[in-house]
Amino acid sequence: MLLSDLAGLTRGGLTGGPYRWHGISSVQNRLKQMQDEMQGMLSGFTERQLRQYPAINLWTSEEGVLVSAELPGVNADDLDITVVGRTLTLKGTRKAQEPNETDDCCHRRECRYGTFARAIELPYEVEGAKVSAKFDKGVLTLTLPRAEADKPRKINITSN
Amino acid sequence: MADTVDIEKKEAQTTDGTEHTREVKVYHPAVDIVEKEKEILLTADMPGVDDKSIDITLDKNVLTIYGKVDPNVPQQYQASYVEYGIGDYRRSFTLSEEIDRQRIEATVKNGVLKLVLPKAEAAKAKKIEVRAA
């Protein structure tokens, strides 16, 4: 589309003397459209990051991956963590405090309650049996050691 | 799975233009405030805070909660994907006269602070009997 527009303009510019204005405006329109599309794609990307709950941090080293998530108010018993291949899944529930009586008046409601689920793709294959989880003060920390087979191997050079 | 809530942590603002002495970010914890017949319940999400690292002060009628969080950056690891920042929490609330300041109770569990602010006797709703004259 764009290429043909440009080609049309160049041809017109070279052979037809003065620039044809509709040609330039169509390129401008196309550029504007591309810019809008790009911005839309980028904003979609950041928004999706913000909206996934829980928010996670991921640290890596050659030895493995460390994932942490803030889960205030969740009980350790209500957390379900699974690792399949390179996909880590966090599921859980934060129970609402108590059934609200009708005469209670809510001044602010900013905390999140209910169920959540999130799947994260890990950068490495991990040793499923050696994954350890710690849940302390509402912060979940998972240590996922890298699978032996996936670790980088140093290659020795033999010379004759 | 399709969460539509903005879960970005909001940084706390210093109203008087003062600076923090520690070089950490300070966030605004999310709170729930529910008013019941006899008390007001305040719930604040402060992951990473326990009973030892939380400070609640009541100065005149301003209640301030401050939670200190140990940044705890893992050694030998490199941060490769960061969605949330780690920092302290601070938020202030203005209490009305009707709160009984002597009986305020606070508990922390799983990174959630719960404050019970009982209403003073005088402030509780009273039913006024109407007698036939």
Coordinates of C-alpha atoms in Angstrom, one line a residue:
Chain A
M1 CA 0.0 0.0 0.0
L2 CA 2.5 2.5 1.2
L3 CA 5.1 1.4 -1.3
S4 CA 2.7 1.8 -4.2
D5 CA 1.7 5.2 -2.9
L6 CA 5.3 6.3 -2.7
A7 CA 6.0 4.9 -6.2
G8 CA 3.0 6.7 -7.5
L9 CA 4.2 9.9 -6.0
T10 CA 7.8 9.6 -7.3
R11 CA 6.6 8.8 -10.8
G12 CA 4.2 11.7 -10.7
G13 CA 6.9 14.0 -9.4
L14 CA 9.4 13.0 -12.0
T15 CA 7.3 12.8 -15.0
G16 CA 4.4 15.0 -14.3
G17 CA 6.2 18.2 -13.3
P18 CA 4.6 19.8 -10.3
Y19 CA 3.8 17.5 -7.3
R20 CA 0.3 16.3 -7.2
W21 CA -1.1 17.4 -3.9
H22 CA -3.4 14.5 -3.4
G23 CA -0.4 12.2 -3.7
I24 CA 1.5 13.9 -0.9
S25 CA -1.6 14.1 1.3
S26 CA -2.2 10.4 0.8
V27 CA 1.3 9.6 2.0
Q28 CA 0.8 12.0 4.9
N29 CA -2.5 10.2 5.7
R30 CA -0.8 6.9 5.6
L31 CA 2.0 8.0 7.8
K32 CA -0.4 9.5 10.3
Q33 CA -2.4 6.2 10.2
M34 CA 0.8 4.2 10.8
Q35 CA 1.7 6.5 13.7
D36 CA -1.8 6.0 15.3
E37 CA -1.5 2.2 14.8
M38 CA 1.9 2.2 16.4
Q39 CA 0.7 4.2 19.4
G40 CA -2.4 2.0 19.7
M41 CA -0.2 -1.1 19.8
L42 CA 2.2 0.4 22.4
S43 CA -0.5 1.7 24.7
G44 CA -2.3 -1.7 24.4
F45 CA 0.9 -3.3 25.5
T46 CA 1.5 -1.2 28.6
E47 CA -2.1 -1.3 29.6
R48 CA -2.2 -5.0 29.6
Q49 CA 0.9 -5.1 31.8
L50 CA -0.8 -2.9 34.3
R51 CA -4.0 -4.8 34.4
Q52 CA -2.7 -8.3 35.0
Y53 CA -3.1 -9.2 38.7
P54 CA -1.0 -9.9 40.6
A55 CA 1.9 -7.7 39.5
I56 CA 5.1 -9.7 39.4
N57 CA 8.8 -9.1 39.5
L58 CA 11.2 -11.5 37.8
W59 CA 14.9 -11.9 38.5
T60 CA 17.1 -14.2 36.6
S61 CA 20.6 -15.7 36.9
E62 CA 22.3 -18.5 35.2
E63 CA 21.2 -20.8 38.0
G64 CA 17.5 -20.0 37.9
V65 CA 14.6 -17.7 38.1
L66 CA 13.1 -15.8 41.1
V67 CA 9.6 -14.6 40.9
S68 CA 7.9 -12.4 43.4
A69 CA 4.4 -11.1 43.6
E70 CA 2.5 -8.9 46.1
L71 CA -0.6 -10.6 47.3
P72 CA -1.8 -8.8 50.4
G73 CA -4.6 -10.4 52.4
V74 CA -4.3 -13.8 50.7
N75 CA -3.9 -16.8 52.9
A76 CA -1.1 -19.2 51.9
D77 CA -3.7 -22.0 51.9
D78 CA -5.7 -20.2 49.2
L79 CA -2.8 -20.0 46.8
D80 CA -2.3 -22.5 44.0
I81 CA 1.0 -22.5 42.2
T82 CA 1.8 -24.8 39.3
V83 CA 4.7 -25.1 36.9
V84 CA 4.3 -26.9 33.7
G85 CA 7.2 -26.8 31.3
R86 CA 8.1 -23.1 31.1
T87 CA 4.7 -21.8 32.3
L88 CA 4.2 -20.7 35.8
T89 CA 0.6 -20.3 36.9
L90 CA -0.5 -18.4 40.0
K91 CA -4.0 -18.8 41.2
G92 CA -5.7 -17.8 44.3
T93 CA -8.5 -16.1 46.2
R94 CA -8.6 -13.2 48.5
K95 CA -11.6 -13.6 50.7
A96 CA -13.7 -10.5 51.3
Q97 CA -13.5 -9.6 55.0
E98 CA -17.1 -10.2 56.0
P99 CA -20.5 -10.0 54.5
N100 CA -21.4 -6.3 54.4
E101 CA -24.5 -5.5 56.4
T102 CA -26.9 -3.2 54.8
D103 CA -26.4 -0.3 57.1
D104 CA -22.6 -0.3 56.7
C105 CA -21.3 2.7 54.8
C106 CA -18.3 2.2 52.5
H107 CA -16.3 5.4 52.3
R108 CA -13.5 3.9 50.3
R109 CA -13.1 0.7 48.3
E110 CA -9.6 0.4 46.8
C111 CA -8.5 -3.0 47.9
R112 CA -9.0 -6.0 45.6
Y113 CA -10.9 -9.1 46.6
G114 CA -11.9 -12.2 44.8
T115 CA -10.1 -14.8 42.6
F116 CA -7.2 -14.2 40.4
A117 CA -5.1 -16.2 38.0
R118 CA -2.0 -15.4 36.0
A119 CA 0.2 -17.4 33.8
I120 CA 3.8 -16.4 33.3
E121 CA 6.2 -17.7 30.8
L122 CA 9.6 -18.3 32.3
P123 CA 12.8 -17.7 30.4
Y124 CA 14.2 -21.2 31.2
E125 CA 13.1 -24.7 31.7
V126 CA 13.0 -25.2 35.5
E127 CA 13.4 -28.2 37.8
G128 CA 9.8 -28.7 38.8
A129 CA 10.6 -30.8 41.8
K130 CA 13.0 -28.2 43.3
V131 CA 10.8 -25.2 43.1
S132 CA 10.4 -23.5 46.5
A133 CA 7.8 -21.0 47.5
K134 CA 7.8 -18.6 50.5
F135 CA 4.8 -16.5 51.4
D136 CA 5.6 -13.9 54.0
K137 CA 3.9 -10.6 54.9
G138 CA 1.7 -10.8 51.8
V139 CA 4.7 -11.2 49.5
L140 CA 5.1 -14.4 47.5
T141 CA 8.6 -15.4 46.5
L142 CA 9.3 -18.3 44.3
T143 CA 12.7 -19.8 43.6
L144 CA 12.8 -21.8 40.4
P145 CA 16.1 -23.5 39.8
R146 CA 17.0 -23.9 36.1
A147 CA 16.8 -27.4 34.7
E148 CA 20.2 -29.2 34.5
A149 CA 19.7 -30.0 30.9
D150 CA 19.0 -26.3 30.1
K151 CA 22.1 -24.8 31.8
P152 CA 24.8 -23.3 29.6
R153 CA 27.6 -25.7 29.1
K154 CA 31.2 -24.7 28.9
I155 CA 32.9 -26.2 25.9
N156 CA 36.5 -27.2 26.3
I157 CA 38.8 -26.8 23.4
T158 CA 41.2 -29.6 22.8
S159 CA 44.3 -28.9 20.8
N160 CA 46.5 -31.5 19.3
Chain B
M1 CA -8.0 -13.6 34.0
A2 CA -9.0 -10.5 32.1
D3 CA -8.5 -8.1 34.9
T4 CA -9.5 -4.6 34.2
V5 CA -8.4 -2.9 37.4
D6 CA -5.4 -0.6 37.3
I7 CA -3.1 -2.2 39.8
E8 CA -0.2 0.3 39.5
K9 CA 1.0 1.4 42.8
K10 CA 0.7 5.1 43.4
E11 CA 3.5 7.1 44.9
A12 CA 2.7 9.1 47.9
Q13 CA 3.0 12.8 47.7
T14 CA 4.7 15.0 50.2
T15 CA 2.3 17.8 50.8
D16 CA 4.7 20.1 52.5
G17 CA 7.6 19.7 50.0
T18 CA 9.8 17.9 52.5
E19 CA 12.1 15.1 51.4
H20 CA 12.5 11.6 52.6
T21 CA 15.7 10.8 54.5
R22 CA 15.9 7.2 53.2
E23 CA 16.4 6.7 49.5
V24 CA 13.4 4.6 48.9
K25 CA 10.1 5.2 47.1
V26 CA 7.1 5.8 49.2
Y27 CA 3.8 4.4 48.0
H28 CA 0.2 5.2 48.8
P29 CA -1.4 2.0 50.1
A30 CA -4.8 1.1 48.8
V31 CA -7.4 1.3 51.6
D32 CA -10.9 0.3 52.3
I33 CA -12.9 2.4 54.8
V34 CA -16.1 1.0 56.1
E35 CA -18.3 2.8 58.6
K36 CA -20.3 0.5 60.9
E37 CA -22.7 1.4 63.6
K38 CA -20.2 1.5 66.4
E39 CA -16.8 1.8 64.6
I40 CA -15.0 2.6 61.5
L41 CA -12.8 -0.1 59.9
L42 CA -9.8 0.9 57.9
T43 CA -8.0 -1.8 55.8
A44 CA -4.8 -0.9 54.1
D45 CA -2.9 -3.2 51.7
M46 CA 0.8 -3.0 52.6
P47 CA 2.6 -6.1 51.3
G48 CA 6.0 -6.5 52.9
V49 CA 5.0 -4.9 56.2
D50 CA 4.6 -6.7 59.5
D51 CA 3.8 -5.5 63.0
K52 CA 7.4 -4.5 63.7
S53 CA 7.8 -2.3 60.6
I54 CA 4.6 -0.4 60.9
D55 CA 4.2 3.0 62.6
I56 CA 0.9 4.5 63.4
T57 CA 0.8 8.0 64.8
L58 CA -2.0 10.2 65.8
D59 CA -1.1 13.8 65.9
K60 CA -4.0 16.1 66.8
N61 CA -6.6 14.7 64.4
V62 CA -4.3 13.4 61.7
L63 CA -3.7 9.7 61.7
T64 CA -0.6 8.6 59.7
I65 CA 0.3 5.1 58.8
Y66 CA 3.8 4.4 57.8
G67 CA 5.1 1.0 56.8
K68 CA 8.8 0.3 56.3
V69 CA 9.6 -2.3 53.7
D70 CA 12.9 -4.1 53.5
P71 CA 13.9 -3.9 49.8
N72 CA 15.5 -7.3 50.0
V73 CA 17.1 -7.4 46.5
P74 CA 18.1 -11.0 45.8
Q75 CA 21.9 -11.5 45.5
Q76 CA 23.4 -12.9 42.3
Y77 CA 20.2 -12.3 40.4
Q78 CA 19.5 -9.6 37.8
A79 CA 16.1 -8.0 37.6
S80 CA 14.8 -8.9 34.2
Y81 CA 11.2 -8.0 34.3
V82 CA 9.8 -5.5 36.8
E83 CA 6.1 -4.7 37.2
Y84 CA 5.9 -3.3 40.7
G85 CA 8.2 -1.1 42.7
I86 CA 9.3 -1.9 46.2
G87 CA 9.1 0.9 48.8
D88 CA 7.6 2.1 52.0
Y89 CA 4.0 3.1 52.4
R90 CA 2.6 6.2 53.9
R91 CA -0.9 7.6 54.0
S92 CA -2.6 10.1 56.3
F93 CA -6.2 10.5 57.3
T94 CA -8.1 13.2 59.1
L95 CA -10.1 11.9 61.9
S96 CA -13.3 13.5 63.0
E97 CA -14.0 14.3 66.6
E98 CA -16.3 11.4 67.0
I99 CA -13.5 8.8 67.1
D100 CA -12.5 7.5 70.6
R101 CA -8.8 8.0 70.3
Q102 CA -8.0 5.9 73.3
R103 CA -9.4 2.7 72.0
I104 CA -8.0 2.5 68.5
E105 CA -6.8 -1.0 67.7
A106 CA -4.4 -2.1 64.9
T107 CA -3.5 -5.6 63.6
V108 CA -1.4 -6.7 60.7
K109 CA -1.7 -10.0 58.9
N110 CA -0.4 -11.1 55.5
G111 CA 0.6 -7.6 54.6
V112 CA -2.8 -6.1 55.4
L113 CA -3.2 -3.5 58.2
K114 CA -6.6 -3.4 59.9
L115 CA -7.5 -0.5 62.1
V116 CA -10.6 -0.3 64.2
L117 CA -11.6 3.2 65.1
P118 CA -14.4 3.0 67.6
K119 CA -16.8 5.8 67.7
A120 CA -17.1 7.8 70.9
E121 CA -20.1 7.2 73.0
A122 CA -21.5 10.7 72.3
A123 CA -21.3 10.2 68.6
K124 CA -23.2 7.0 68.4
A125 CA -26.6 7.4 66.9
K126 CA -29.3 7.7 69.6
K127 CA -32.9 7.0 69.1
I128 CA -35.1 9.7 70.5
E129 CA -38.3 8.5 72.0
V130 CA -41.4 10.4 71.2
R131 CA -44.0 10.5 73.8
A132 CA -47.5 11.4 73.3
A133 CA -48.2 14.6 75.2

